Short mmCIF file of C-alpha atoms in Angstrom, two decimals:
data_model
loop_
_atom_site.label_atom_id
_atom_site.label_comp_id
_atom_site.label_asym_id
_atom_site.label_seq_id
_atom_site.Cartn_x
_atom_site.Cartn_y
_atom_site.Cartn_z
CA MET C 1 -0.84 -12.37 85.03
CA MET C 2 -3.91 -13.92 86.57
CA ASN C 3 -5.39 -10.58 87.55
CA ASN C 4 -4.84 -8.91 84.20
CA SER C 5 -6.95 -11.45 82.36
CA ARG C 6 -10.07 -10.86 84.44
CA SER C 7 -12.64 -8.81 82.63
CA GLU C 8 -15.62 -7.03 84.13
CA ILE C 9 -17.88 -7.77 81.16
CA ILE C 10 -17.25 -11.50 81.24
CA SER C 11 -17.78 -11.81 84.98
CA THR C 12 -21.04 -9.84 84.93
CA MET C 13 -22.47 -11.70 81.96
CA THR C 14 -21.49 -15.10 83.37
CA GLY C 15 -23.15 -14.17 86.65
CA LEU C 16 -26.32 -13.32 84.75
CA PHE C 17 -26.28 -16.59 82.83
CA TYR C 18 -25.70 -18.93 85.80
CA PRO C 19 -29.37 -19.74 86.56
CA TYR C 20 -30.19 -20.30 82.91
CA ILE C 21 -27.30 -22.71 82.37
CA LEU C 22 -28.33 -24.57 85.53
CA LEU C 23 -31.94 -24.70 84.31
CA LEU C 24 -30.84 -26.02 80.91
CA GLY C 25 -28.69 -28.66 82.57
CA PHE C 26 -31.51 -29.94 84.77
CA TYR C 27 -33.93 -29.81 81.82
CA VAL C 28 -31.59 -31.92 79.69
CA ILE C 29 -31.16 -34.43 82.52
CA LEU C 30 -34.82 -34.75 83.50
CA ASN C 31 -36.12 -34.84 79.93
CA GLY C 32 -33.47 -37.30 78.82
CA HIS C 33 -35.90 -40.13 78.20
CA ILE C 34 -38.11 -38.11 75.81
CA SER C 35 -35.92 -35.51 74.13
CA PRO C 36 -32.30 -35.74 72.99
CA GLY C 37 -29.82 -35.47 75.78
CA GLY C 38 -29.57 -37.42 78.97
CA GLY C 39 -27.37 -37.93 81.98
CA PHE C 40 -24.00 -37.41 80.36
CA GLN C 41 -24.88 -34.32 78.31
CA GLY C 42 -26.80 -32.66 81.14
CA GLY C 43 -23.97 -33.39 83.55
CA ALA C 44 -21.50 -31.78 81.17
CA VAL C 45 -23.72 -28.68 80.98
CA LEU C 46 -23.84 -28.54 84.80
CA ALA C 47 -20.05 -28.90 84.96
CA SER C 48 -19.67 -25.97 82.59
CA VAL C 49 -21.32 -23.82 85.30
CA PHE C 50 -18.47 -24.62 87.69
CA ILE C 51 -15.89 -24.12 84.97
CA SER C 52 -17.27 -20.71 84.01
CA ARG C 53 -17.16 -19.82 87.69
CA TYR C 54 -13.42 -20.22 87.41
CA LEU C 55 -13.46 -17.48 84.78
CA VAL C 56 -15.31 -15.14 87.15
CA ASP C 57 -12.95 -15.46 90.10
CA PRO C 58 -9.93 -17.70 89.53
CA GLU C 59 -8.68 -17.64 93.12
CA LYS C 60 -11.75 -19.31 94.54
CA CYS C 61 -11.28 -23.08 94.75
CA VAL C 62 -14.08 -25.61 95.01
CA ARG C 63 -13.87 -28.27 97.71
CA ILE C 64 -12.46 -31.13 95.70
CA LYS C 65 -12.48 -33.60 98.64
CA ILE C 66 -16.28 -33.37 99.02
CA LEU C 67 -16.79 -33.73 95.27
CA GLN C 68 -14.56 -36.82 95.20
CA THR C 69 -16.49 -38.59 97.96
CA ALA C 70 -19.77 -37.57 96.34
CA GLU C 71 -18.62 -39.03 93.04
CA LYS C 72 -17.64 -42.34 94.64
CA LEU C 73 -20.96 -42.58 96.52
CA LEU C 74 -22.90 -41.81 93.35
CA PHE C 75 -21.01 -44.47 91.46
CA LEU C 76 -21.96 -47.02 94.13
CA ALA C 77 -25.53 -45.75 94.10
CA ILE C 78 -25.84 -46.20 90.33
CA ILE C 79 -24.69 -49.83 90.49
CA LEU C 80 -26.75 -50.65 93.58
CA PHE C 81 -29.89 -49.04 92.17
CA ALA C 82 -29.66 -50.95 88.91
CA VAL C 83 -28.99 -54.26 90.69
CA LEU C 84 -31.79 -53.75 93.21
CA ILE C 85 -34.28 -52.86 90.48
CA GLY C 86 -33.23 -55.95 88.57
CA ILE C 87 -33.81 -58.18 91.63
CA SER C 88 -37.14 -56.58 92.49
CA LYS C 89 -38.30 -56.90 88.87
CA VAL C 90 -37.87 -60.66 89.21
CA MET C 91 -39.56 -60.92 92.61
CA ILE C 92 -42.37 -58.36 92.34
CA PHE C 93 -43.26 -57.99 88.70
CA ASN C 94 -43.74 -54.46 87.34
CA SER C 95 -43.21 -52.66 90.64
CA LEU C 96 -41.59 -49.57 89.04
CA THR C 97 -42.52 -47.98 85.74
CA PRO C 98 -39.66 -47.60 83.23
CA VAL C 99 -40.10 -43.82 83.09
CA VAL C 100 -39.36 -43.37 86.79
CA TYR C 101 -36.42 -45.75 86.53
CA LEU C 102 -34.99 -43.78 83.59
CA ILE C 103 -35.42 -40.44 85.32
CA ILE C 104 -33.72 -41.61 88.52
CA MET C 105 -30.89 -43.25 86.60
CA ASN C 106 -30.39 -40.17 84.38
CA SER C 107 -30.22 -37.80 87.32
CA LEU C 108 -27.75 -40.03 89.19
CA ILE C 109 -25.52 -40.24 86.12
CA GLY C 110 -25.87 -36.50 85.50
CA ILE C 111 -24.71 -35.50 88.96
CA LYS C 112 -21.86 -38.01 88.79
CA VAL C 113 -20.63 -36.68 85.44
CA CYS C 114 -20.86 -33.12 86.76
CA CYS C 115 -18.71 -34.04 89.79
CA GLY C 116 -16.22 -35.90 87.61
CA LEU C 117 -15.69 -33.16 85.05
CA THR C 118 -15.42 -30.50 87.76
CA ILE C 119 -12.80 -32.56 89.59
CA ILE C 120 -10.81 -33.06 86.39
CA PHE C 121 -10.86 -29.36 85.59
CA PHE C 122 -10.01 -27.97 89.02
CA ARG C 123 -7.36 -30.59 89.68
CA TYR C 124 -5.69 -29.64 86.43
CA VAL C 125 -5.96 -25.91 87.10
CA PHE C 126 -4.73 -25.84 90.69
CA TYR C 127 -2.41 -28.79 91.10
CA GLU C 128 -0.71 -29.57 87.79
CA GLY C 129 2.40 -27.61 86.87
CA GLY C 130 3.36 -24.12 87.85
CA ILE C 131 1.78 -20.92 86.75
CA MET Y 1 -26.73 -28.80 50.51
CA THR Y 2 -26.42 -26.77 53.71
CA GLU Y 3 -24.39 -29.39 55.48
CA LYS Y 4 -21.97 -29.49 52.56
CA ILE Y 5 -21.25 -25.79 53.04
CA PHE Y 6 -20.58 -26.42 56.72
CA LEU Y 7 -18.34 -29.39 55.89
CA ILE Y 8 -16.25 -27.19 53.60
CA GLY Y 9 -16.18 -24.62 56.41
CA LEU Y 10 -14.84 -27.31 58.74
CA ILE Y 11 -11.92 -27.97 56.42
CA ILE Y 12 -11.16 -24.26 56.12
CA LEU Y 13 -11.28 -23.82 59.92
CA ALA Y 14 -8.97 -26.79 60.41
CA ILE Y 15 -6.45 -25.32 57.97
CA PHE Y 16 -6.68 -21.97 59.77
CA ALA Y 17 -6.09 -23.64 63.13
CA VAL Y 18 -2.97 -25.37 61.85
CA ASN Y 19 -1.53 -22.39 60.00
CA THR Y 20 -1.87 -19.53 62.49
CA ARG Y 21 1.27 -18.19 64.08
CA HIS Y 22 -0.44 -17.37 67.35
CA LEU Y 23 -1.32 -20.32 69.54
CA ARG Y 24 -4.26 -18.54 71.15
CA ARG Y 25 -5.92 -18.02 67.78
CA ALA Y 26 -5.49 -21.71 67.01
CA ILE Y 27 -7.36 -22.56 70.22
CA ILE Y 28 -10.22 -20.24 69.31
CA TYR Y 29 -10.36 -21.70 65.79
CA LEU Y 30 -10.61 -25.18 67.32
CA GLY Y 31 -13.52 -24.00 69.47
CA ILE Y 32 -15.35 -22.69 66.40
CA PHE Y 33 -14.47 -25.94 64.62
CA SER Y 34 -16.24 -28.05 67.23
CA LEU Y 35 -19.24 -25.71 67.27
CA VAL Y 36 -19.64 -26.07 63.48
CA SER Y 37 -19.10 -29.82 63.67
CA SER Y 38 -21.87 -30.07 66.28
CA LEU Y 39 -24.13 -28.25 63.80
CA VAL Y 40 -23.18 -30.81 61.17
CA TYR Y 41 -24.08 -33.63 63.58
CA LEU Y 42 -27.46 -31.95 64.02
CA PHE Y 43 -27.99 -31.89 60.26
CA TYR Y 44 -27.18 -35.58 60.03
CA GLY Y 45 -29.90 -36.32 62.56
CA SER Y 46 -28.10 -37.03 65.82
CA PRO Y 47 -28.96 -34.29 68.31
CA ASP Y 48 -27.59 -36.36 71.18
CA VAL Y 49 -24.05 -36.29 69.84
CA ALA Y 50 -24.51 -32.64 68.87
CA ILE Y 51 -25.22 -31.60 72.47
CA ALA Y 52 -22.23 -33.56 73.76
CA GLU Y 53 -19.95 -32.08 71.11
CA ALA Y 54 -21.17 -28.52 71.76
CA VAL Y 55 -20.69 -28.76 75.52
CA ILE Y 56 -17.47 -30.74 75.68
CA GLY Y 57 -15.78 -29.78 72.43
CA SER Y 58 -16.39 -26.09 72.40
CA THR Y 59 -16.76 -25.16 76.09
CA ILE Y 60 -14.77 -27.43 78.35
CA THR Y 61 -11.93 -28.25 75.95
CA THR Y 62 -11.51 -24.62 74.92
CA VAL Y 63 -11.34 -23.42 78.51
CA LEU Y 64 -8.91 -26.22 79.38
CA PHE Y 65 -6.69 -25.32 76.43
CA LEU Y 66 -6.78 -21.64 77.36
CA VAL Y 67 -5.80 -22.42 80.95
CA SER Y 68 -2.93 -24.64 79.88
CA PHE Y 69 -1.89 -21.98 77.40
CA LYS Y 70 -1.76 -19.49 80.24
CA LYS Y 71 0.47 -21.88 82.15
CA SER Y 72 2.86 -22.05 79.22
CA ARG Y 73 5.61 -19.59 78.49
CA VAL Y 74 4.53 -15.99 78.15
CA PHE Y 75 7.14 -13.35 77.43
CA ILE Y 76 6.26 -9.92 78.75
CA ILE Y 77 7.69 -6.93 76.92
CA TYR Y 78 7.40 -3.48 78.42
CA TYR Y 79 7.66 -0.52 76.13
CA ALA Y 80 8.22 2.97 77.47
CA ASN Y 81 9.01 6.27 75.85
CA ALA Y 82 11.19 8.97 77.38
CA ASP Y 83 9.08 11.87 76.26
CA PHE Y 84 5.55 10.88 75.65
CA ASN Y 85 4.61 14.17 74.09
CA SER Y 86 6.70 13.16 71.12
CA SER Y 87 5.42 9.60 71.10
CA ASP Y 88 2.91 10.46 68.39
CA SER Y 89 5.47 11.74 65.92
CA ARG Y 90 5.89 9.75 62.78
CA LYS Y 91 9.56 9.02 63.27
CA THR Y 92 9.04 7.57 66.72
CA ILE Y 93 6.15 5.40 65.62
CA LYS Y 94 8.16 4.07 62.71
CA ALA Y 95 11.13 3.18 64.89
CA ARG Y 96 8.88 1.59 67.48
CA GLY Y 97 7.12 -0.49 64.86
CA GLN Y 98 10.41 -1.70 63.36
CA ILE Y 99 12.00 -2.73 66.62
CA LEU Y 100 8.94 -4.31 68.22
CA LYS Y 101 8.03 -6.24 65.10
CA SER Y 102 11.48 -7.78 64.82
CA ILE Y 103 11.57 -8.65 68.54
CA GLU Y 104 8.17 -10.32 68.25
CA LYS Y 105 9.35 -12.25 65.21
CA PHE Y 106 12.34 -13.48 67.19
CA LEU Y 107 10.13 -14.57 70.10
CA ILE Y 108 7.65 -16.39 67.87
CA ASP Y 109 10.51 -18.21 66.15
CA HIS Y 110 11.64 -19.41 69.58
CA GLU Y 111 8.14 -20.52 70.58
CA PHE Y 112 7.46 -17.80 73.07
CA GLU Y 113 4.20 -15.95 73.21
CA PRO Y 114 5.03 -12.23 73.25
CA GLN Y 115 2.83 -10.00 75.34
CA LEU Y 116 3.42 -6.33 74.72
CA ILE Y 117 2.60 -3.75 77.36
CA MET Y 118 2.87 -0.07 76.49
CA THR Y 119 3.25 2.18 79.46
CA THR Y 120 3.82 5.81 80.28
CA LYS Y 121 5.68 5.05 83.49
CA SER Y 122 9.25 6.17 83.87
CA TYR Y 123 12.22 3.88 83.44
CA GLU Y 124 13.10 3.65 87.14
CA LEU Y 125 9.53 2.96 88.16
CA ILE Y 126 9.25 0.02 85.75
CA LEU Y 127 12.57 -1.40 86.92
CA ALA Y 128 11.49 -1.09 90.52
CA SER Y 129 7.88 -2.20 90.45
CA GLU Y 130 7.03 -4.31 87.40
CA VAL Y 131 7.74 -7.90 86.49
CA PHE Y 132 9.00 -8.12 82.93
CA ASP Y 133 11.16 -10.24 80.68
CA LEU Y 134 12.23 -7.44 78.37
CA LEU Y 135 12.14 -3.67 78.62
CA VAL Y 136 12.36 -1.49 75.54
CA TYR Y 137 12.99 2.14 76.31
CA GLN Y 138 13.00 4.72 73.59
CA ASP Y 139 14.43 8.21 73.56
CA ASN Y 140 13.93 9.62 70.06
CA ALA Y 141 16.42 7.66 67.96
CA GLN Y 142 18.11 5.97 70.87
CA LEU Y 143 16.85 2.66 72.14
CA LEU Y 144 17.73 0.82 75.30
CA ILE Y 145 16.87 -2.81 75.54
CA THR Y 146 17.33 -4.52 78.85
CA GLY Y 147 16.06 -7.49 80.74
CA PRO Y 148 16.75 -9.65 83.76
CA ASP Y 149 17.55 -12.77 81.76
CA GLU Y 150 20.90 -12.51 79.97
CA TYR Y 151 20.39 -15.59 77.87
CA HIS Y 152 17.41 -14.23 75.93
CA LEU Y 153 19.03 -10.82 75.75
CA ASP Y 154 22.05 -12.30 73.98
CA GLY Y 155 19.81 -14.02 71.50
CA ILE Y 156 17.87 -10.85 70.74
CA GLU Y 157 21.11 -8.89 70.42
CA THR Y 158 22.57 -11.22 67.81
CA PHE Y 159 19.21 -11.30 66.02
CA LEU Y 160 18.98 -7.51 65.87
CA LYS Y 161 22.64 -7.05 64.88
CA ASP Y 162 22.00 -8.93 61.65
CA LYS Y 163 19.29 -6.50 60.66
CA SER Y 164 20.48 -2.95 60.27
CA PHE Y 165 18.04 -0.26 61.29
CA LYS Y 166 18.96 3.08 59.79
CA ASP Y 167 18.84 6.16 62.04
CA LEU Y 168 18.48 3.96 65.09
CA GLU Y 169 21.00 3.59 67.82
CA ILE Y 170 20.37 0.44 69.77
CA CYS Y 171 22.03 -0.07 73.09
CA PHE Y 172 21.84 -3.30 75.03
CA GLY Y 173 21.96 -2.99 78.74
CA ARG Y 174 22.55 -5.62 81.33
CA CYS Y 175 21.34 -3.77 84.38
CA VAL Y 176 22.77 -0.56 82.95
CA GLU Y 177 22.07 2.51 84.97
CA TYR Y 178 19.83 5.18 83.55
CA GLU Y 179 22.47 7.89 83.82
CA GLU Y 180 24.92 5.93 81.73
CA PHE Y 181 22.33 5.72 79.01
CA ARG Y 182 21.58 9.40 79.18
CA SER Y 183 25.19 10.52 78.88
#
């Protein structure tokens, strides 16, 4: 059943669109402080790259263990970064401009959301229930 | 004005999604629904929510639903014809349409998703090599219906007995040999 549903057209077109979806995702993340979008939306766009890769070849599994540790580390990094910036704002006034802070925070959140959504999807596909 | 048209469209799509008989179509309608609703968000001046809705609502949720749909119960029907030179004749097509339509109706009533595969392979080859839940084999006016699962076969038999097909001789086989059917 899995093999019948694979279509040549879909896999070729998805392969062509990969770089553009990636570019859009990074654009949405990095321009989050000016234009609509931000960490969450850009991360979801990046996760859709992994999910469409499942449509291209369903047998290929991503390494969920690595993604899980990366997600945990990023979660810690987000909290630590915000706390450290808060402390340094008190001690050394105006050390970091808000724009840089927003960009770093947005990209951290974006990568974390991408990891999280990819883990949810692949865990559901490969480990829940029988096919 | 434009957003009102899209809002009406949303209601129509929602009704479509609820009322379709095929589950797969309902999933696709839901995908279109979230795409249109993201457009409506854009008209109301919140592009942030629109991006989130477009990505999550119409991409990730649709793919997730399709995957879980694939994991659900799919009923594979194989259809083969004895003499596929005559498979274009009007009588054969009519009989095929009647029988397959009523089998599909039975499956949809029992919440299966019928998947019909038409093949030119011979009867023995299908039995030996393919994985199927139901095999419909037609030889002019004679029909053989067989399958590995007796429970569903009984249900289909009682369902088809109630409807009378004229000029059709339906034979239900539980692992019946081909020669028996021929004779």
